Coordinates of C-alpha atoms and ligand atoms in Angstrom, one line a residue:
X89 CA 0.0 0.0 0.0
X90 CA 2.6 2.1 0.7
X91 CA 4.5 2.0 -2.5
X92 CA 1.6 2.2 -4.2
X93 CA 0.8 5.4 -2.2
X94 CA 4.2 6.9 -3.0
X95 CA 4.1 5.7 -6.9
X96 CA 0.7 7.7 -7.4
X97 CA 1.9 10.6 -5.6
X98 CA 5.1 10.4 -8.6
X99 CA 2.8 10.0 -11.3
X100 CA 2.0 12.6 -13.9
X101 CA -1.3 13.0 -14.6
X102 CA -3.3 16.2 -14.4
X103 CA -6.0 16.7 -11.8
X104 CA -8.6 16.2 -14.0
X105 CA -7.9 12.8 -15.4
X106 CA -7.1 11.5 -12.1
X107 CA -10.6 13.0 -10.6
X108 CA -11.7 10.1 -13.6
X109 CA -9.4 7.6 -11.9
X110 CA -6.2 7.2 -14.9
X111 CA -3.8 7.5 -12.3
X112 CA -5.5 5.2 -9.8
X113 CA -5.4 2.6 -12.7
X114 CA -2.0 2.9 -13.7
X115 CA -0.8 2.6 -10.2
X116 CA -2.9 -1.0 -9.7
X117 CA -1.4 -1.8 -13.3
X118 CA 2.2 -1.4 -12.3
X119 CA 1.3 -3.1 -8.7
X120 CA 0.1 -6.3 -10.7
X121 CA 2.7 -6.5 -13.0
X122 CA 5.2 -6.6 -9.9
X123 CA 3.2 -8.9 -8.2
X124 CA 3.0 -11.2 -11.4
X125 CA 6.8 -10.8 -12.9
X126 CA 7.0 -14.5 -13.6
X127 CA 4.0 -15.0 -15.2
X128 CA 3.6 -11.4 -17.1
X129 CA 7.2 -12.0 -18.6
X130 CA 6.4 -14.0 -21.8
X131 CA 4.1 -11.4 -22.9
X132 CA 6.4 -8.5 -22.2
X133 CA 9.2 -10.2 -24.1
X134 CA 6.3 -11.2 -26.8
X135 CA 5.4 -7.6 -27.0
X136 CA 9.1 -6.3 -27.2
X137 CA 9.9 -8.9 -30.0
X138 CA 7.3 -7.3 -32.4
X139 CA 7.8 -3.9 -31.4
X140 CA 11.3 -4.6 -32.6
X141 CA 10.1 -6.2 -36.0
X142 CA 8.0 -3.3 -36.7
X143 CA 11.0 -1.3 -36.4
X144 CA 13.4 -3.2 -38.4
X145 CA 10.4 -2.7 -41.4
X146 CA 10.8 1.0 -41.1
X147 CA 13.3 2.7 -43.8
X148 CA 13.4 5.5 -41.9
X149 CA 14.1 5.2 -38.1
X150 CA 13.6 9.5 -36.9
X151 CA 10.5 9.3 -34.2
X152 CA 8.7 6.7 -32.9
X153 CA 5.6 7.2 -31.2
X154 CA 4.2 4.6 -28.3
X155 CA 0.7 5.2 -27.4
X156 CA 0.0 3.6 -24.1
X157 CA 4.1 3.5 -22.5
X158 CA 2.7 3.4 -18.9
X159 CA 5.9 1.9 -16.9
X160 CA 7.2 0.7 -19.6
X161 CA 7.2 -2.9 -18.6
X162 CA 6.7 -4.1 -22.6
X163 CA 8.7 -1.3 -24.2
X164 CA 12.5 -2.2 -25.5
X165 CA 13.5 1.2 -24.7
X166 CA 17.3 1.0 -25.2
X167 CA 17.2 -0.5 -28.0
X168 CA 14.8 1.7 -29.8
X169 CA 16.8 4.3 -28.4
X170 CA 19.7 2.8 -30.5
X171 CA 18.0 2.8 -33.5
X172 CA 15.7 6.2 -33.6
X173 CA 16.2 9.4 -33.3
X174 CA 13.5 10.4 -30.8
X175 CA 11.2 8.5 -28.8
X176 CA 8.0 9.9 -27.7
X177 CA 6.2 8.2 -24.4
X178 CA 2.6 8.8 -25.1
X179 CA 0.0 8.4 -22.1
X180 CA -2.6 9.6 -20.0
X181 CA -0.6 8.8 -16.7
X182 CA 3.2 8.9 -16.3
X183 CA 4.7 6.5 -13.9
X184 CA 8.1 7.4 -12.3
X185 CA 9.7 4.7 -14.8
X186 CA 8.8 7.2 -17.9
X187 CA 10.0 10.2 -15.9
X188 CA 13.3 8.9 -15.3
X189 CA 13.5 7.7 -18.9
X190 CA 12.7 11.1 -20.1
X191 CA 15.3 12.6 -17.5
X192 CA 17.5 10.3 -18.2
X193 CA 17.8 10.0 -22.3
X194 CA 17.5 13.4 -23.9
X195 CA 15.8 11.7 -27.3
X196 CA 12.6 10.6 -25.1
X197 CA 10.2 13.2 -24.3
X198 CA 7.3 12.7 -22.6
X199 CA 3.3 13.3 -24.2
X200 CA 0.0 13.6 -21.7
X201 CA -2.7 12.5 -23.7
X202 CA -6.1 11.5 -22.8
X203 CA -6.8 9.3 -26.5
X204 CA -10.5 8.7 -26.3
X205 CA -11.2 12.8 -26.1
X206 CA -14.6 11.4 -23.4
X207 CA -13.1 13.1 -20.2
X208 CA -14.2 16.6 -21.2
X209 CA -17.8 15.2 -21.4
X210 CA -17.5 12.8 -18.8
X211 CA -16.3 15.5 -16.0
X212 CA -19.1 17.9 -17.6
X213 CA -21.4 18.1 -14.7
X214 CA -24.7 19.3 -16.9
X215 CA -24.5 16.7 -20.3
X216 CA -27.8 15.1 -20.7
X217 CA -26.4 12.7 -23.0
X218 CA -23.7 10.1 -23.6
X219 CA -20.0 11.8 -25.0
X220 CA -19.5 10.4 -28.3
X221 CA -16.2 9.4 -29.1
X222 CA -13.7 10.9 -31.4
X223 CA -11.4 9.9 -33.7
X224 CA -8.0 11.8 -32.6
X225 CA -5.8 13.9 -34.3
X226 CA -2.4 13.5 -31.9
X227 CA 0.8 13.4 -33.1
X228 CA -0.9 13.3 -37.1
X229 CA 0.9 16.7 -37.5
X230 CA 4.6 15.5 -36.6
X231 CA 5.6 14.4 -40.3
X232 CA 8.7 12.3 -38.6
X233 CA 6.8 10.2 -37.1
X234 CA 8.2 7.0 -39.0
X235 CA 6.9 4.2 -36.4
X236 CA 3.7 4.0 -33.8
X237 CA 2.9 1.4 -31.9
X238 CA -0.4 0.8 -29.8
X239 CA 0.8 -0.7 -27.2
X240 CA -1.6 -3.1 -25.1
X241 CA -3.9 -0.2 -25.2
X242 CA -6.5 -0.8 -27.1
X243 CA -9.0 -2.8 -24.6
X244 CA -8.1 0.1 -22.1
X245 CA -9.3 2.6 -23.5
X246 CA -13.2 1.8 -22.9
X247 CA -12.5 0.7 -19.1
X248 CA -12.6 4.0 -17.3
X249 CA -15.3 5.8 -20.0
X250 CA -17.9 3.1 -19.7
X251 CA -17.8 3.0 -16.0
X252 CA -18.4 6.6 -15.6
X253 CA -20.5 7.3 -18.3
X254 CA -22.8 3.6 -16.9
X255 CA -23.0 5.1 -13.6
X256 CA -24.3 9.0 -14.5
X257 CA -26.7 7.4 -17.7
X258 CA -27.9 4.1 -16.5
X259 CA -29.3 2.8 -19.7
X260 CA -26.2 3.5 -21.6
X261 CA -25.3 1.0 -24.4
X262 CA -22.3 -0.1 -23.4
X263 CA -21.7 -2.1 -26.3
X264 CA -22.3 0.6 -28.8
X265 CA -19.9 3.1 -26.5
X266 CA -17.1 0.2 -26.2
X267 CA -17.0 -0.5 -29.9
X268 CA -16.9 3.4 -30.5
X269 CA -14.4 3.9 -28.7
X270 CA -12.2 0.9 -30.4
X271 CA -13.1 1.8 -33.5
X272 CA -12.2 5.3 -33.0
X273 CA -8.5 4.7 -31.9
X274 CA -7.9 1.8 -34.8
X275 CA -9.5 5.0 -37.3
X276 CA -6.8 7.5 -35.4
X277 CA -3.9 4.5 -35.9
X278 CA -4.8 4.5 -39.7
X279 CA -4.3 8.1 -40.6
X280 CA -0.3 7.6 -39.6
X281 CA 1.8 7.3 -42.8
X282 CA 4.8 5.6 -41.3
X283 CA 4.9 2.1 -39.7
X284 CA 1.9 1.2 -37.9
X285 CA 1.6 -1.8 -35.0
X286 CA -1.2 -2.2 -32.7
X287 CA -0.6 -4.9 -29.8
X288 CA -3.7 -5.5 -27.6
X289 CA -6.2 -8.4 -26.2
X290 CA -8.8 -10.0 -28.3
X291 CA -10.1 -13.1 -26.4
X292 CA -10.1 -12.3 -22.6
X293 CA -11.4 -16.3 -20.9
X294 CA -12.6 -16.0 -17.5
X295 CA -11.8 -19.2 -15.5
X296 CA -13.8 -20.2 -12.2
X297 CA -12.2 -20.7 -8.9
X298 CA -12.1 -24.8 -10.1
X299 CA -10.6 -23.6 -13.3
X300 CA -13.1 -24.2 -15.8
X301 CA -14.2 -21.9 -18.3
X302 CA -16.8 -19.7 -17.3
X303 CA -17.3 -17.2 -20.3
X304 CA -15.1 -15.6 -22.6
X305 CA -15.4 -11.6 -23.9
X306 CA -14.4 -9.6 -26.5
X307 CA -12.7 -6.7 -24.9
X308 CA -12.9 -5.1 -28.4
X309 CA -16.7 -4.5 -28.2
X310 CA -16.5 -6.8 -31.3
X311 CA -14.4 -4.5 -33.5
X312 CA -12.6 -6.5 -36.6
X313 CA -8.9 -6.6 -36.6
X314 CA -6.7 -8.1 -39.5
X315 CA -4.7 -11.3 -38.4
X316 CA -1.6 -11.2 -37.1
X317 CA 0.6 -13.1 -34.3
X318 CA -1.1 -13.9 -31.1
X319 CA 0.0 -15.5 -27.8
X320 CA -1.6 -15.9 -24.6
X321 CA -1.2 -13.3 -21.6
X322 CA -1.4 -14.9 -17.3
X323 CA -3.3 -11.6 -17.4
X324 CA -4.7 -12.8 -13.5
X325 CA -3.2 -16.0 -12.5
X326 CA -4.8 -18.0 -9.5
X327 CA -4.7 -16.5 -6.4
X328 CA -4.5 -12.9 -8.2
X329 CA -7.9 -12.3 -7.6
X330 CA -10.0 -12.3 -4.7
X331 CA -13.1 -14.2 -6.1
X332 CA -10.8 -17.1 -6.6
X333 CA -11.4 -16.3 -10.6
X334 CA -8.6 -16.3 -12.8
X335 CA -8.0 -14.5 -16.4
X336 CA -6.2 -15.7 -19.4
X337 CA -5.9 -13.3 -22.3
X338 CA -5.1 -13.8 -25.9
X339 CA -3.0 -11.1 -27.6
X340 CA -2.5 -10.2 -31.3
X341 CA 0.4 -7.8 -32.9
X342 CA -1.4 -6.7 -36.0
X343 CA 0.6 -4.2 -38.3
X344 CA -1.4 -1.8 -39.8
X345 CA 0.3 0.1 -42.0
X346 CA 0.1 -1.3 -45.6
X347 CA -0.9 -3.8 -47.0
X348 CA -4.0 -4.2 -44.6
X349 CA -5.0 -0.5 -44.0
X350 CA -8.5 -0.5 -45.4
X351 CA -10.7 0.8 -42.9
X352 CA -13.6 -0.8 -41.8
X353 CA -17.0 1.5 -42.1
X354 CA -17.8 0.6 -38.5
X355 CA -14.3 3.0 -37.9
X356 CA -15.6 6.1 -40.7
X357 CA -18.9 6.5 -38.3
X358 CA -16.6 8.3 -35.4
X359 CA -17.2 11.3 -35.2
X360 CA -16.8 14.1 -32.1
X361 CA -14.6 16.5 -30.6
X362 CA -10.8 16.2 -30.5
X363 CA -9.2 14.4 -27.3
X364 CA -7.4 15.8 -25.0
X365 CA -4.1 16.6 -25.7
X366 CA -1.2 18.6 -23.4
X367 CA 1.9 20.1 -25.0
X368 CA 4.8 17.1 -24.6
X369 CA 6.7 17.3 -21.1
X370 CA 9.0 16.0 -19.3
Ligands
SAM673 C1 -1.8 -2.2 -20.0 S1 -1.2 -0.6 -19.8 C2 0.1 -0.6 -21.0 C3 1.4 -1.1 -20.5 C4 2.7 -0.5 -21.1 N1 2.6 -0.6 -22.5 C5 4.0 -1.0 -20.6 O1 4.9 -1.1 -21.4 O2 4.1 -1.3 -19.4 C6 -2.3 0.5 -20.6 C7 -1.9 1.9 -20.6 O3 -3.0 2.7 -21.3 C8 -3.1 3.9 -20.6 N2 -4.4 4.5 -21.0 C9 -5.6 4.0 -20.6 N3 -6.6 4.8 -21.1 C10 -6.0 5.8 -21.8 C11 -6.4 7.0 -22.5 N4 -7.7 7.3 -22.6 N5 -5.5 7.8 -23.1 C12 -4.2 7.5 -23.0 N6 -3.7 6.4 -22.4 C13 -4.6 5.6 -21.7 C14 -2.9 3.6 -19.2 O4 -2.5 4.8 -18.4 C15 -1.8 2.5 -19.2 O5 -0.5 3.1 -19.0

């Protein structure tokens, strides 16, 4: 509790998206991913492997942009750091880990984003009606961008929106808000021009506390993604949870840059205001 405690008081994230709860979750992130090293690792070093094929693809190797860095646990920082000019942490919460990084390395630099632009609505005391996500703009500006990666990400970003937004409208669709919200970061992924990798969950199998198979969710809201390499993620091994449940997650690496950029028409019916954004620190 008490490194946890000291952890959120070191995490960047402005008052506004913690009064939503970002920095309370990345906190609990990092604390299960130190709790779970051993069975966490294959996944990380999964995760690192293709982030590291994406970037051997690349012809030129300027900036590369990670949407999702949190602590860091999946990123091969020094060796991107080898091979690119700049690196640019992108997330709605900075741990200490991607302080010091950004302290430490002059090339990273550090961007607060809030990707799913709901937080404006969501904090709005007087909207009658459900945000509607948008498809962001971020980063689409910076021509040197040559790789992004999404990294385990995507089935984040409903988490916090839909259990707001389910508490203040109580017949919300969540299904229709999730797959918005999905949609709207694979339409935002699309528009890069460089080197294009999304990494996230697509099969999350709940187990009971006798170990068999109680259901299995789509934490995509049932968005289509191309194929790609998958392999399984201990996301909650026994004991991890206090029900006595257990999750197993399957993960793909998709790379969406050409050939399979065609996007689907359930991602061209985003529409809304632009996410939040802050300048890059540090
Ligand atoms: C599973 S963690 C990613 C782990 C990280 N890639 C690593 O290497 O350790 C998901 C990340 O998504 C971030 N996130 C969740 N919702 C977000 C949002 N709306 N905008 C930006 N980042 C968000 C969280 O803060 C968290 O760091």
């Amino acid at each position: 509790m008490i490194v946890e405690a000291v952890e959120s008081l070191l995490t960047h994230c402005p008052s506004r998206w913690r009064r939503l709860g970002y920095a309370y979750a990345a906190v609990a992130c990092s604390a299960r991913a130190r709790r779970r090293t051993a069975a966490w690792a294959p996944h990380q070093q999964r995760t690192r492997s293709a982030i590291l094929a994406a970037a051997a693809r690349c012809a030129q190797k300027r900036t590369v942009l990670i949407l999702g860095s949190g602590p860091l646990n999946d990123v091969p920082l020094i060796d991107l750091l080898a091979q690119f000019q700049r690196v640019i942490l992108a997330d709605v919460a900075h741990p200490p880990a991607a302080r010091m990084a950004a302290r430490r390395w002059p090339a990273v630099s550090l961007a607060t984003v809030e990707l799913t632009g709901l937080s404006g609505p969501l904090l709005d005391p007087v909207g009658e009606h459900p945000p509607v996500p948008a498809v962001s703009a971020a980063f689409l500006d910076q021509a040197d961008i040559d790789l992004v990666v999404s990294c385990n990400l995507a089935s984040q970003l409903p988490l916090i929106p839909l259990a707001r937004a389910s508490r203040r409208w109580p017949s919300l669709d969540e299904e229709a808000l999730g797959h918005a919200i999905v949609a709207a970061h694979l339409a935002h992924l699309r528009r890069f021009r460089g080197e294009v990798l999304l990494i996230c969950d697509v099969v999350r199998a709940v187990f009971d506390p006798s170990g068999g198979l109680e259901r299995q969710d789509d934490p995509l809201y049932g968005v289509p993604l191309p194929e790609g390499e998958e392999w399984e993620w201990d996301l909650a091994p026994p004991g991890e949870l206090s029900s006595g449940h257990s999750v197993m997650t399957r993960v793909r690496a998709v790379r969406l840059s050409e050939p399979a950029k065609a996007a689907t028409s359930a991602e061209s019916h985003c529409v809304g205001t632009e996410p939040g954004v802050e300048s890059p620190d540090r």
